[in-house]
CSV table of C-alpha atoms and ligand atoms in Angstrom, one decimal:
chain,number,residue,atom,x,y,z
A,241,MET,CA,18.2,19.8,32.7
A,242,LYS,CA,16.9,16.7,31.0
A,243,PRO,CA,19.3,13.7,31.0
A,244,THR,CA,20.7,13.1,27.6
A,245,THR,CA,22.4,9.7,27.7
A,246,PHE,CA,21.3,6.2,28.6
A,247,ASN,CA,23.6,6.2,31.6
A,248,ASP,CA,22.2,9.4,32.9
A,249,GLU,CA,18.7,8.1,32.5
A,250,LEU,CA,19.6,4.9,34.3
A,251,ASP,CA,21.3,6.8,37.2
A,252,GLU,CA,18.2,9.1,37.5
A,253,PHE,CA,15.9,6.0,37.5
A,254,PHE,CA,17.8,4.3,40.4
A,255,ALA,CA,18.1,7.6,42.3
A,256,ASP,CA,14.2,8.0,42.4
A,257,PRO,CA,13.0,7.5,46.0
A,258,MET,CA,10.0,5.5,44.8
A,259,VAL,CA,12.3,3.1,43.0
A,260,GLY,CA,14.6,3.0,46.1
A,261,ALA,CA,11.6,2.0,48.3
A,262,LEU,CA,10.7,-0.8,45.8
A,263,ILE,CA,14.3,-2.0,45.8
A,264,ALA,CA,14.4,-2.1,49.6
A,265,THR,CA,11.5,-4.6,49.6
A,266,LEU,CA,13.3,-6.8,47.1
A,267,ARG,CA,16.5,-6.7,49.0
A,268,ASP,CA,14.7,-7.8,52.2
A,269,ASP,CA,13.2,-10.8,50.5
A,270,PRO,CA,15.2,-12.2,47.5
A,271,ALA,CA,12.2,-14.5,46.7
A,272,ALA,CA,9.9,-11.4,46.3
A,273,ASP,CA,8.3,-10.6,42.9
A,274,PRO,CA,10.6,-8.4,40.9
A,275,ARG,CA,8.1,-7.6,38.2
A,276,PRO,CA,7.0,-4.2,39.5
A,277,LEU,CA,10.6,-3.0,39.3
A,278,TYR,CA,11.0,-4.3,35.7
A,279,ARG,CA,7.6,-2.7,34.7
A,280,ARG,CA,8.9,0.7,35.9
A,281,LEU,CA,12.1,0.2,33.9
A,282,GLY,CA,9.9,-0.8,30.9
A,283,ARG,CA,7.7,2.3,31.3
A,284,ALA,CA,10.8,4.4,31.5
A,285,GLY,CA,12.0,2.9,28.2
A,286,LEU,CA,15.1,1.4,29.8
A,287,LEU,CA,14.5,-2.3,29.7
A,288,ALA,CA,15.6,-3.2,26.2
A,289,PRO,CA,18.5,-0.9,25.4
A,290,SER,CA,20.1,-3.0,22.7
A,291,TRP,CA,16.9,-4.0,20.8
A,292,PRO,CA,15.7,-2.4,17.6
A,293,SER,CA,13.4,0.6,18.3
A,294,ARG,CA,10.6,-1.0,16.3
A,295,TYR,CA,10.3,-3.6,19.1
A,296,GLY,CA,10.5,-1.1,22.0
A,297,GLY,CA,14.3,-0.9,22.2
A,298,ARG,CA,16.8,1.9,21.9
A,299,GLU,CA,19.4,0.5,19.5
A,300,SER,CA,22.1,1.5,22.0
A,301,GLY,CA,24.0,-1.8,21.8
A,302,GLN,CA,25.4,-4.5,24.1
A,303,VAL,CA,27.4,-2.1,26.2
A,304,ALA,CA,24.2,-0.3,27.3
A,305,ALA,CA,22.5,-3.7,28.0
A,306,CYS,CA,25.4,-4.6,30.2
A,307,ARG,CA,25.3,-1.3,32.0
A,308,LEU,CA,21.6,-2.0,32.8
A,309,LEU,CA,22.3,-5.5,34.1
A,310,GLU,CA,25.1,-4.1,36.2
A,311,ALA,CA,22.9,-1.3,37.6
A,312,ILE,CA,20.2,-3.8,38.5
A,313,GLY,CA,22.7,-6.1,40.3
A,314,MET,CA,24.6,-3.3,42.1
A,315,ALA,CA,21.2,-2.0,43.4
A,316,GLY,CA,20.8,-5.4,45.0
A,317,CYS,CA,17.8,-6.4,42.9
A,318,PRO,CA,17.1,-9.9,41.7
A,319,ASP,CA,18.4,-10.1,38.2
A,320,THR,CA,17.4,-13.6,37.1
A,321,LEU,CA,14.0,-12.7,35.6
A,322,TYR,CA,15.7,-9.9,33.6
A,323,VAL,CA,18.3,-12.4,32.3
A,324,THR,CA,15.8,-15.0,31.2
A,325,THR,CA,13.3,-12.6,29.7
A,326,MET,CA,15.5,-10.1,28.0
A,327,GLN,CA,18.9,-11.6,27.6
A,328,VAL,CA,18.0,-15.2,26.6
A,329,VAL,CA,14.4,-15.3,25.3
A,330,GLY,CA,14.3,-11.7,24.0
A,331,THR,CA,17.6,-12.1,22.2
A,332,VAL,CA,16.6,-15.4,20.6
A,333,LEU,CA,13.4,-13.8,19.4
A,334,VAL,CA,15.1,-10.7,18.0
A,335,GLU,CA,17.6,-12.9,16.1
A,336,HIS,CA,15.6,-15.9,15.0
A,337,ALA,CA,11.8,-15.4,15.3
A,338,ASP,CA,9.6,-14.5,12.3
A,339,GLU,CA,8.4,-10.9,12.1
A,340,ALA,CA,4.8,-11.7,13.2
A,341,LEU,CA,6.1,-13.3,16.5
A,342,LYS,CA,8.5,-10.4,17.0
A,343,ASP,CA,5.8,-7.8,16.5
A,344,ARG,CA,3.5,-9.6,18.8
A,345,LEU,CA,5.8,-10.3,21.7
A,346,LEU,CA,8.9,-8.1,21.8
A,347,PRO,CA,7.2,-4.8,22.5
A,348,GLU,CA,5.4,-6.5,25.4
A,349,LEU,CA,8.7,-7.8,26.9
A,350,ALA,CA,10.4,-4.4,26.4
A,351,ALA,CA,7.5,-2.7,28.2
A,352,GLY,CA,7.7,-5.1,31.1
A,353,ASN,CA,4.2,-6.3,30.5
A,354,ARG,CA,5.2,-9.9,29.9
A,355,PHE,CA,8.0,-12.1,31.2
A,356,ALA,CA,9.6,-15.3,30.0
A,357,SER,CA,11.5,-18.3,31.4
A,358,VAL,CA,13.8,-20.9,29.9
A,359,LEU,CA,12.9,-24.6,29.7
A,360,PHE,CA,16.1,-26.2,28.4
A,361,SER,CA,17.5,-28.4,31.2
A,362,GLU,CA,16.3,-31.8,32.2
A,363,PHE,CA,17.3,-34.1,35.0
A,364,ASP,CA,19.7,-36.0,32.7
A,365,ALA,CA,20.5,-33.2,30.3
A,366,GLY,CA,22.0,-29.9,31.6
A,367,SER,CA,25.5,-29.2,30.2
A,368,ASP,CA,24.8,-31.8,27.6
A,369,LEU,CA,21.5,-30.7,26.1
A,370,VAL,CA,21.9,-33.2,23.3
A,371,GLY,CA,20.6,-35.7,25.8
A,372,MET,CA,17.2,-34.0,26.3
A,373,ALA,CA,14.2,-36.3,26.2
A,374,VAL,CA,11.2,-34.0,26.1
A,375,GLU,CA,9.4,-34.8,22.8
A,376,GLY,CA,7.0,-33.0,20.5
A,377,VAL,CA,4.5,-34.7,18.2
A,378,ALA,CA,3.2,-32.8,15.2
A,379,GLU,CA,-0.4,-31.7,15.6
A,380,PRO,CA,-2.5,-32.3,12.5
A,381,GLY,CA,-3.8,-28.7,12.6
A,382,GLY,CA,-0.2,-27.3,12.9
A,383,GLY,CA,2.1,-26.8,15.9
A,384,TRP,CA,3.5,-29.5,18.2
A,385,ARG,CA,2.1,-31.3,21.3
A,386,VAL,CA,5.0,-31.5,23.8
A,387,SER,CA,5.4,-33.9,26.7
A,388,GLY,CA,8.0,-34.6,29.3
A,389,ARG,CA,9.7,-32.9,32.3
A,390,LYS,CA,12.0,-29.9,32.3
A,391,THR,CA,13.9,-28.7,35.4
A,392,TRP,CA,16.1,-26.1,37.1
A,393,SER,CA,13.9,-23.4,35.7
A,394,VAL,CA,14.0,-20.2,37.8
A,395,HIS,CA,11.3,-17.6,38.4
A,396,THR,CA,8.9,-19.6,36.3
A,397,PRO,CA,5.8,-18.7,38.3
A,398,PHE,CA,6.5,-15.0,37.4
A,399,ALA,CA,6.7,-15.8,33.7
A,400,ASP,CA,3.9,-15.8,31.1
A,401,ASP,CA,5.8,-17.8,28.4
A,402,ALA,CA,8.7,-20.2,28.4
A,403,LEU,CA,11.2,-20.8,25.6
A,404,CYS,CA,11.0,-24.6,25.4
A,405,ALA,CA,13.6,-26.9,23.6
A,406,PHE,CA,12.3,-30.3,22.6
A,407,ARG,CA,12.9,-33.2,20.2
A,408,VAL,CA,11.0,-34.0,17.1
A,409,ALA,CA,11.4,-37.0,14.7
A,410,THR,CA,13.2,-36.0,11.5
A,411,GLY,CA,14.4,-39.4,10.3
A,412,ASN,CA,17.9,-37.9,10.2
A,413,GLU,CA,20.7,-39.7,12.1
A,414,HIS,CA,23.0,-36.8,13.0
A,415,VAL,CA,23.4,-36.1,16.7
A,416,TYR,CA,22.4,-32.4,16.3
A,417,ASP,CA,19.3,-33.0,14.1
A,418,GLY,CA,15.8,-33.3,15.5
A,419,PHE,CA,15.8,-30.3,17.9
A,420,ALA,CA,13.0,-27.7,18.0
A,421,LEU,CA,12.3,-24.5,19.9
A,422,GLY,CA,9.0,-22.8,20.6
A,423,LEU,CA,7.3,-20.4,23.0
A,424,LEU,CA,5.1,-22.3,25.3
A,425,PRO,CA,2.3,-20.3,27.1
A,426,LEU,CA,2.7,-21.3,30.8
A,427,ASP,CA,-1.0,-21.1,31.4
A,428,ALA,CA,-1.7,-23.7,28.6
A,429,GLU,CA,-3.6,-26.9,29.4
A,430,GLY,CA,-1.1,-29.6,30.5
A,431,VAL,CA,1.5,-27.4,32.2
A,432,ARG,CA,2.3,-28.2,35.8
A,433,ILE,CA,4.9,-26.1,37.7
A,434,ASN,CA,6.3,-27.6,40.9
A,435,ALA,CA,8.7,-25.7,43.1
A,436,LEU,CA,12.0,-27.5,44.0
A,437,PRO,CA,13.4,-26.1,47.2
A,438,THR,CA,17.1,-25.4,47.1
A,439,LEU,CA,19.8,-23.9,49.2
A,440,GLY,CA,19.6,-20.7,47.2
A,441,ALA,CA,17.2,-17.9,47.9
A,442,GLU,CA,15.4,-18.5,44.6
A,443,ALA,CA,13.5,-21.8,44.1
A,444,PHE,CA,14.1,-23.9,41.1
A,445,HIS,CA,11.1,-25.3,39.3
A,446,GLU,CA,10.3,-28.6,37.6
A,447,VAL,CA,7.8,-28.2,34.8
A,448,GLU,CA,5.7,-31.2,33.8
A,449,LEU,CA,4.4,-31.0,30.3
A,450,THR,CA,1.5,-33.3,29.2
A,451,ASP,CA,0.5,-32.9,25.5
A,452,VAL,CA,1.0,-29.1,25.7
A,453,LEU,CA,0.3,-27.4,22.4
A,454,ILE,CA,2.9,-25.0,21.1
A,455,PRO,CA,1.0,-23.3,18.3
A,456,PRO,CA,2.7,-23.0,14.9
A,457,GLU,CA,3.0,-19.2,15.2
A,458,ASN,CA,5.1,-19.7,18.4
A,459,LEU,CA,7.8,-21.8,16.8
A,460,VAL,CA,11.3,-20.3,16.5
A,461,GLY,CA,13.5,-21.7,13.7
A,462,GLU,CA,12.8,-24.8,11.7
A,463,PRO,CA,11.5,-27.7,13.8
A,464,GLY,CA,14.3,-30.4,13.6
A,465,ALA,CA,17.0,-27.8,12.8
A,466,ALA,CA,17.0,-25.6,15.9
A,467,TRP,CA,20.2,-26.9,17.6
A,468,PRO,CA,22.4,-23.9,16.6
A,469,ILE,CA,19.8,-21.5,18.0
A,470,ILE,CA,19.5,-23.5,21.3
A,471,SER,CA,23.3,-23.8,21.8
A,472,GLY,CA,24.0,-20.2,20.7
A,473,SER,CA,21.3,-18.7,22.9
A,474,ILE,CA,23.3,-19.6,26.0
A,475,SER,CA,26.1,-17.2,24.9
A,476,SER,CA,23.7,-14.3,25.0
A,477,GLU,CA,23.4,-14.9,28.8
A,478,ARG,CA,27.1,-14.9,29.3
A,479,THR,CA,27.9,-11.2,29.8
A,480,GLY,CA,29.5,-11.7,33.2
A,481,PHE,CA,27.7,-8.8,34.9
A,482,ASP,CA,25.3,-10.8,37.0
A,483,TYR,CA,28.4,-12.4,38.6
A,484,LEU,CA,30.4,-9.2,38.9
A,485,SER,CA,27.7,-7.4,40.9
A,486,ARG,CA,27.7,-10.3,43.3
A,487,ALA,CA,31.5,-10.2,43.6
A,488,TYR,CA,31.3,-6.4,44.3
A,489,ARG,CA,28.6,-6.8,47.0
A,490,TRP,CA,30.5,-9.6,48.8
A,491,LEU,CA,33.9,-7.8,48.7
A,492,THR,CA,32.2,-4.7,50.0
A,493,LEU,CA,30.7,-6.7,52.8
A,494,ALA,CA,34.2,-8.1,53.6
A,495,ASP,CA,35.6,-4.6,53.7
A,496,GLU,CA,32.8,-3.2,55.9
A,497,SER,CA,33.2,-6.2,58.3
A,498,GLY,CA,36.9,-5.2,58.8
A,499,LEU,CA,38.5,-8.1,56.9
A,500,ASP,CA,42.2,-7.5,56.4
A,501,ALA,CA,42.7,-5.6,53.2
A,502,ARG,CA,45.6,-7.9,52.2
A,503,GLU,CA,42.9,-10.6,51.8
A,504,THR,CA,40.5,-8.5,49.7
A,505,ALA,CA,42.9,-6.3,47.7
A,506,PRO,CA,43.9,-9.1,45.3
A,507,LEU,CA,40.3,-9.9,44.7
A,508,TRP,CA,39.4,-6.3,44.1
A,509,ASP,CA,42.2,-6.1,41.5
A,510,ARG,CA,40.7,-9.2,39.8
A,511,TYR,CA,37.2,-7.7,40.0
A,512,HIS,CA,38.4,-4.5,38.1
A,513,ALA,CA,40.3,-6.6,35.6
A,514,ALA,CA,37.3,-8.9,35.0
A,515,ARG,CA,34.9,-5.9,34.6
A,516,PHE,CA,37.3,-4.2,32.1
A,517,HIS,CA,37.4,-7.5,30.1
A,518,ALA,CA,33.6,-7.9,30.3
A,519,TYR,CA,33.0,-4.4,28.9
A,520,GLU,CA,35.7,-4.9,26.3
A,521,VAL,CA,33.9,-8.0,25.0
A,522,ALA,CA,30.6,-6.1,25.0
A,523,GLU,CA,32.2,-3.4,22.9
A,524,ARG,CA,33.6,-6.1,20.5
A,525,THR,CA,30.1,-7.7,20.3
A,526,ASP,CA,28.7,-4.3,19.2
A,527,VAL,CA,31.2,-4.1,16.4
A,528,PHE,CA,31.7,-7.7,15.3
A,529,GLY,CA,28.7,-9.7,16.7
A,530,ARG,CA,28.7,-12.2,19.5
A,531,GLU,CA,31.5,-14.8,19.7
A,532,ASP,CA,30.7,-18.0,21.7
A,533,ALA,CA,34.3,-18.4,23.0
A,534,ASP,CA,34.5,-14.7,24.1
A,535,ALA,CA,31.2,-15.1,26.0
A,536,ALA,CA,32.3,-18.4,27.5
A,537,LEU,CA,35.6,-16.8,28.8
A,538,VAL,CA,33.8,-13.8,30.3
A,539,LYS,CA,31.4,-16.1,32.1
A,540,LEU,CA,34.1,-18.4,33.3
A,541,VAL,CA,36.3,-15.5,34.7
A,542,CYS,CA,33.4,-13.6,36.3
A,543,SER,CA,31.7,-16.6,37.9
A,544,GLU,CA,34.9,-18.1,39.3
A,545,LEU,CA,35.8,-14.8,40.8
A,546,ALA,CA,32.3,-14.3,42.3
A,547,GLN,CA,32.5,-17.8,43.8
A,548,ARG,CA,36.0,-17.1,45.3
A,549,CYS,CA,34.6,-13.9,46.9
A,550,ALA,CA,31.6,-15.8,48.3
A,551,TYR,CA,33.9,-18.4,49.8
A,552,LEU,CA,36.2,-15.8,51.2
A,553,VAL,CA,33.5,-14.1,53.2
A,554,ALA,CA,32.0,-17.4,54.2
A,555,ASP,CA,35.4,-18.6,55.5
A,556,ARG,CA,36.6,-15.4,57.2
A,557,LEU,CA,33.5,-13.5,58.5
A,558,GLN,CA,32.3,-14.7,61.9
A,559,SER,CA,28.8,-13.3,62.5
A,560,PRO,CA,26.1,-14.7,60.3
A,561,ARG,CA,24.4,-11.8,58.5
A,562,ASP,CA,21.9,-12.0,55.7
A,563,ALA,CA,24.3,-11.0,52.9
A,564,LEU,CA,26.8,-13.5,54.2
A,565,ASP,CA,24.2,-16.2,54.3
A,566,VAL,CA,23.1,-15.5,50.8
A,567,SER,CA,26.7,-15.7,49.5
A,568,ILE,CA,27.2,-19.1,51.0
A,569,ARG,CA,24.0,-20.5,49.6
A,570,GLU,CA,24.4,-19.0,46.1
A,571,ALA,CA,28.1,-19.8,45.7
A,572,PRO,CA,27.9,-23.4,44.3
A,573,GLY,CA,25.4,-22.5,41.6
A,574,LEU,CA,27.5,-19.7,40.2
A,575,THR,CA,29.8,-22.1,38.3
A,576,MET,CA,26.9,-24.2,37.1
A,577,SER,CA,24.3,-21.7,35.8
A,578,ALA,CA,24.7,-20.7,32.2
A,579,GLY,CA,27.2,-23.4,31.7
A,580,ALA,CA,29.5,-25.4,34.1
A,581,SER,CA,33.1,-24.2,34.2
A,582,GLU,CA,34.5,-27.3,32.6
A,583,VAL,CA,32.2,-26.9,29.6
A,584,LEU,CA,33.3,-23.2,29.3
A,585,ILE,CA,37.0,-24.1,29.4
A,586,ASP,CA,36.3,-26.7,26.7
A,587,LEU,CA,34.6,-24.1,24.5
A,588,VAL,CA,37.4,-21.6,24.9
A,589,ALA,CA,40.1,-24.2,24.4
A,590,THR,CA,38.6,-25.6,21.2
A,591,ALA,CA,38.2,-22.1,19.8
A,592,LEU,CA,41.9,-21.6,19.6
A,593,PRO,CA,43.0,-22.1,16.0
A,594,ALA,CA,45.3,-25.1,15.7
A,595,THR,CA,48.0,-22.8,14.4
A,596,ALA,CA,47.7,-20.3,17.2
A,597,LEU,CA,50.7,-21.6,19.2
A,598,ASP,CA,52.9,-22.4,16.2
A,599,GLY,CA,56.3,-20.8,15.7
B,267,LIG,C1,21.1,-20.7,39.5
B,267,LIG,C2,20.8,-21.5,38.3
B,267,LIG,C3,19.8,-21.2,37.4
B,267,LIG,C4,19.4,-22.0,36.3
B,267,LIG,N1,18.4,-21.6,35.5
B,267,LIG,C5,18.0,-22.4,34.5
B,267,LIG,C6,16.9,-22.0,33.7
B,267,LIG,O1,16.2,-21.0,33.9
B,267,LIG,N2,16.5,-22.9,32.7
B,267,LIG,C7,17.2,-24.0,32.5
B,267,LIG,O2,16.8,-24.7,31.5
B,267,LIG,N3,18.3,-24.4,33.2
B,267,LIG,C8,18.7,-23.6,34.2
B,267,LIG,N4,19.8,-24.0,35.0
B,267,LIG,C9,20.4,-25.3,34.8
B,267,LIG,C10,21.8,-25.1,34.3
B,267,LIG,O3,21.9,-24.7,33.0
B,267,LIG,C11,22.4,-26.5,34.5
B,267,LIG,O4,22.5,-26.7,35.8
B,267,LIG,C12,23.8,-26.6,33.9
B,267,LIG,O5,23.7,-26.6,32.5
B,267,LIG,C13,24.5,-27.8,34.4
B,267,LIG,O6,23.8,-29.0,34.1
B,267,LIG,P1,23.5,-30.1,35.1
B,267,LIG,O7,22.8,-29.6,36.3
B,267,LIG,O8,22.9,-31.2,34.3
B,267,LIG,O9,25.0,-30.6,35.6
B,267,LIG,P2,26.0,-31.5,34.8
B,267,LIG,O10,26.2,-31.0,33.5
B,267,LIG,O11,25.6,-32.9,34.9
B,267,LIG,O12,27.3,-31.2,35.6
B,267,LIG,C14,27.6,-32.0,36.8
B,267,LIG,C15,29.1,-31.8,37.1
B,267,LIG,O13,29.8,-32.4,35.9
B,267,LIG,C16,30.7,-31.4,35.4
B,267,LIG,N5,30.8,-31.5,34.0
B,267,LIG,C17,29.8,-31.3,33.1
B,267,LIG,N6,30.2,-31.5,31.8
B,267,LIG,C18,31.5,-31.7,31.9
B,267,LIG,C19,32.5,-32.0,30.9
B,267,LIG,N7,32.3,-32.0,29.6
B,267,LIG,N8,33.8,-32.2,31.3
B,267,LIG,C20,34.1,-32.2,32.7
B,267,LIG,N9,33.2,-32.0,33.6
B,267,LIG,C21,31.9,-31.8,33.3
B,267,LIG,C22,30.2,-30.0,35.9
B,267,LIG,O14,31.1,-29.0,36.0
B,267,LIG,C23,29.6,-30.4,37.2
B,267,LIG,O15,30.6,-30.3,38.2
B,267,LIG,C24,20.1,-23.2,36.1
B,267,LIG,C25,21.2,-23.6,37.0
B,267,LIG,C26,21.5,-22.8,38.1
B,267,LIG,C27,22.6,-23.2,39.0
């Protein structure tokens, strides 16, 4: 009988032995190229569950998108390229690009034919992107010539385009004025990608930009007024499921290694509570739209939990095994990627209405 729901199709996809063989190669080498897996997901029509059908999506909402991310992570596949391409860049395009850019690019992303990375962070501007220094100069024929250095970009060599945030002169004084956003073709003249080795399995990249042309048809939002898109885009990444699948894998490793259940049981309880909360926020997003504070809280809870699980296995398990090694090396970045914990706490705290605790 043919599967009828998105969940059924997803289960059937991951049960396919050919997919299993592909996943096994990715599990063995976390730095391996994950694009063949995503292409298969794209061909199966599973890669963009929440997008409009006009752009290759299924209009099935945020819960389905979270289910997909969870399935990718639980299978042990690298999820970063999915997060940057579909969750961050794809969502920004769906919500803010003009129709021509959407029609040109979104179906390609949904099919797994093209991939995208994110160029927001700089050495002196990560949590505080207001400090970014990469600048764009208006090109007489249209578009912007962008120069400077971006960093901490992941899976960049697998991407075709990058969503690049940069500064433009507007003459306005306000701290949030003067930001622009555009899709930068990574094979354009003037782009240099250098790998930055890290403790983690995935390398970071520094991207040097020298007079790189972002053509006018690739701009997203109004140049000079793109700050709300830039700051809001990070919320679309904060579903929690990339962290939950890590917590699950590391707790399972602890159990399989015979760690006392009194140590793992409280963390399993937290895992189930965090997962319930993350799906509940996804459901709310489908009904009411995305709330920055909701997304920040989900990311905070899930990433802090995943980090605790990583440190538990690192602290208690004796024999160095691959999964253990990965957990130790990945742990510090979990509470930095997609927003440092302190920044998230700030976001949640300031979202409380001043009257919330009255009377
Ligand atoms: C795995 C991973 C993948 C990433 N991928 C990308 C990517 O693809 N593209 C991209 O552009 N960037 C990426 N980043 C960068 C990431 O967004 C930044 O690392 C993050 O925003 C933190 O910025 P920072 O490194 O400048 O650290 P900082 O913001 O300088 O933080 C340093 C320390 O200060 C603390 N801190 C910061 N602000 C406050 C505050 N207001 N109050 C109290 N304490 C504070 C932090 O918690 C941290 O301990 C990635 C990072 C990681 C770890």
